[in-house]
Structure formats: C-alpha cells, structure tokens
Amino acid sequence: MCRTSQSHVMTRLRFNEISRYFFAILVSLWRRVQIGRTGTRTTAIHCTGCTNSDMLSRLVFVSASALKSSGPLGAGLVQASRCLHTSPQTLAPVPPLPEEGGKTRHGIIPEEIFQFLYPKTGVTGPYMLGTGLLLYMLSKEIYVINHETFAAACIGIVIIYGTKKFGPSVAAFADKLNEDKVAKAQEVKDLATRSLTEAIQEEEKEQWRVEGRGALFDAKRNNVQMLLETNHRERLHMVTNEVKKRLDYQISLQNLHRRMQQEHLVDWVEKSVIKSITPQQEKESIAKCITDLKLLAKTTQAKATA
Amino acid sequence: MAGRRAALKAIDWMAFAERVPPNQKAVFNGLKTRSDAIAARLRSLPEKPAVIDWTFYKGAVANVAMVEEFEGKFKALQIPEPVDTETSKIAAQEQEANKHAIAYVEGSKARITQYEKELEKFRSMIPFDEMTVGELNETFPETKLDKEKHPYWPHKPISEL
C-alpha cells in the first residue's frame, strides 16, 4: 500500500562513474532481495509519502545505459535531455503500485539481466558471466577470503533458511494488518455513502409529504361548509316544525272542544231523561214488565211441552 | 334554499393519510373523526323541510284568520344563511403554511445538494488500494498526523493507537 521511503542520504553522496555503477547495482539488488525474499512488497506500516523521483528509481533496473536516468544523482547533475517530474506540482496521475516485486532468479539476481543477455549469449550467458566474475574476484584477490567469509556464509545460510520458512507467514501477517486498515477505511466509506443516500431519500420523501398540505385545508374548509349547511337546515326545520306544531295544537284543541261538548250533551240528556221518569210511571212500567214476562213464560212453556 | 354554497370538495382520505408523517398521525385521526361526525350529521338532515299543507289547515282550523296570518308570515320568513367567518382564517392559515412549506423545501433542497456533494466526493475517490498516505490525508484530513504537536513517532498519543 505504501511506498518505501528512499534514504535521502544517497542523493547527497558523490562518487566517480564506476563506483556509482556498482553502488547502483548494490542498491537495487538489496531492494530486490527484500522484495524477492518475502515474496511481496515491503510494507512499512507508517511511512511518509514519496515524491515521483523516488518512484522512478524503484521501477528502473540496472544497466549501463539506464544509469543516466536512474539511481542517486548528485545534486549538480541535471539531465537536460530528459525532463523528469522535478517540480512538485505535476498533474499526471500517479500510476498504481505493482502488486508483486520484480521477478528474480535464485532470489537475488533480477530476471531482466537474463533477458538482456539472452539475445547475445543465450541461456547460459548470465551464469557464465557470474561464474567468471566470481572466479576473477577470487583469483585476483579482489575479494579476499578470510574468517569474515565463513561468518557471512553461516549467517547467509541461517537467513536464507529463516526467510524460506517464515517468510510467507510473516508476509501474510503484514498483509493482513494492511488489509484490516483498508477494510476499516472501506467500511467508513461505505457507511458514509449509505447514510448519505438514505438521507437524500428521506429528504425527498419529506418533500413529497409537504406537497400534500393542501388536503388539510380542503378538509377544514369542507368542515366549515358542512357546519354552516347543517346549521341552516336545522333552522329551517325548526321553523317549519314550530309552525306546524302550533297549527296542530289548534286543531287538536278544536277536536277536544267538540268531543267534550258531545259528551256533555249526551250526559245531560241521559240525566234529564232519568229525572223525568215519575214514580207513577215507574210503577206502571214495572207492572207491565211483570205481565209481559208472565206471558212470555207461558208461551215458552207451551212451546217446550209441544 | 340549498345549493347556493360552494360545492364540497371531494377529499381522498387514503392519499391524505399516506402523506401524514408518523408523528402527526394522532392529530390526523382526530381530524378525520371530526370530519366524519360532521358529515354524518349533515347527511342525517333532509335537504328541504317538510311542506305545510295550508289548505288543509284553512279547512280544519276554525280561526282562519290566524292560519292566514301564519301562512303570510311563514312565506315571508327568510332564514339568512349563516355568516362564514372561518374561511378567511383558513385561507390565512393556508398562506402561512405555504410559506413555511416553500421555506422548508428550499432548505431541504439545499441539504440535498450538500449531501450530493459529499456523495460525489466519496464516489470519485480512488480506491484505497491505490492510495498513498499523502492522498489519504488529503481525502480524510483527520488522518493527517500532527508532526508539530507530536514530533516523535507515532505522532499521536499512545491512547489513540
């Protein structure tokens, strides 16, 4: 995820041409070793951001012709032919970092050397070159064998064994640390986008709700109209009913009068008739009733026996 | 005597109910019950009052003069329509509400543009895999380590690690 920070010390050192050549080789080889052994990019958890000149030095492999544009340059050497990203404000988007480090053979030697020498020397070229260089340095005693050599060999064996055994797991652990960070950041981003979209939807929903405010006032106006209408009708009805009640009252009053008059007359007639029956008339009527009854009894008896 | 008032506007209570926010549902229910009660009362009253058969009464009641007096007064009687005092208030309320609504919608739109801007920032971010620490600090300024306040690594108090 992050780029390795270049040691700024290197930019200030001054060497002559050949020393610079070897030094550049060593520098890039050392970085290849780091990358090749762990099998993944080095992950310094906290690093400072790098400028583009650092980035260039990562991607360029060693060759005599490529030296001019790579490696640590002295402060005084400015390549007029190549315009590098020297100004701090460059608009070109920075290309993403490669996932894997440069390919190496036997863990140390960059693959590009083999590819570079293949057209001229075939497959065995670099091996011959390596053997030759080694023998040259040994025989001419440019490299002297002393006890340091043995120490270096032992340490080298231990280091190689260690990285081969524990390299992948350490790399996985370091990668996991980074993955967690990225996942956390991604989660934050997802949460933020989700909440923002939801907020936008809520706002639009509220706007839609607001549009319905007219119905409330329509309802109120309707209520008012209905109340007025009800009131009016009630009054009309009341008036009619009252008038009708009064007229009906008059009629029923008249009827009552008529009835009372009739009953009173009938009673009076009855009373007067009863009063007018004198005692003499009463005796005569009773005697007549008795004779009539006797006659009736005789006729019924006669009928019964016959 | 009916029909001189403005006709009642049909209200779609279902649509109205959908637009009511949840915190005002109780108020809405109250309004609906009241409206329904008023409408029921109105429906229960017949539109025209019963007609009085004057000829019958003239024949039935002895005091014809009284009946005729009643008839004359009744026919001359005009029940005035009730004065409408509330509609203007309602119109005023509606204006107020419209003003508030417009202001709210404006505010809401401003909020939406702001959200859109922030959303744009998130959408146009480069993926985290391809970011450098510098770019991360630009996008999320709170991740920038304060080197002046804490000059030594890890540039933040230990409690915040």
XYZ file of N, CA and C in Angstrom, chain A residues 46, chain B residues 145 150 152-158 161:
33
model
N 4.063 2.580 8.762
C 3.993 4.038 8.781
C 5.091 4.571 7.916
N -1.235 13.155 10.401
C -0.538 13.110 11.677
C 0.077 14.473 11.950
N 3.201 16.356 17.987
C 3.885 15.153 18.466
C 5.036 14.877 17.526
N 7.615 13.062 17.719
C 8.221 11.741 17.657
C 7.195 10.706 17.276
N 7.668 9.699 16.579
C 6.764 8.607 16.169
C 6.075 8.035 17.395
N 4.843 7.643 17.429
C 3.943 7.558 16.268
C 3.111 8.808 15.996
N 3.594 9.945 16.438
C 2.960 11.224 16.078
C 1.520 11.330 16.544
N 1.142 10.515 17.491
C -0.172 10.677 18.115
C -0.081 10.059 19.499
N -0.935 10.475 20.396
C -0.836 9.912 21.751
C -1.034 8.398 21.704
N -0.380 7.732 22.647
C -0.393 6.271 22.633
C -1.833 5.753 22.768
N -3.684 4.882 19.540
C -3.130 3.950 18.560
C -4.171 2.952 18.091
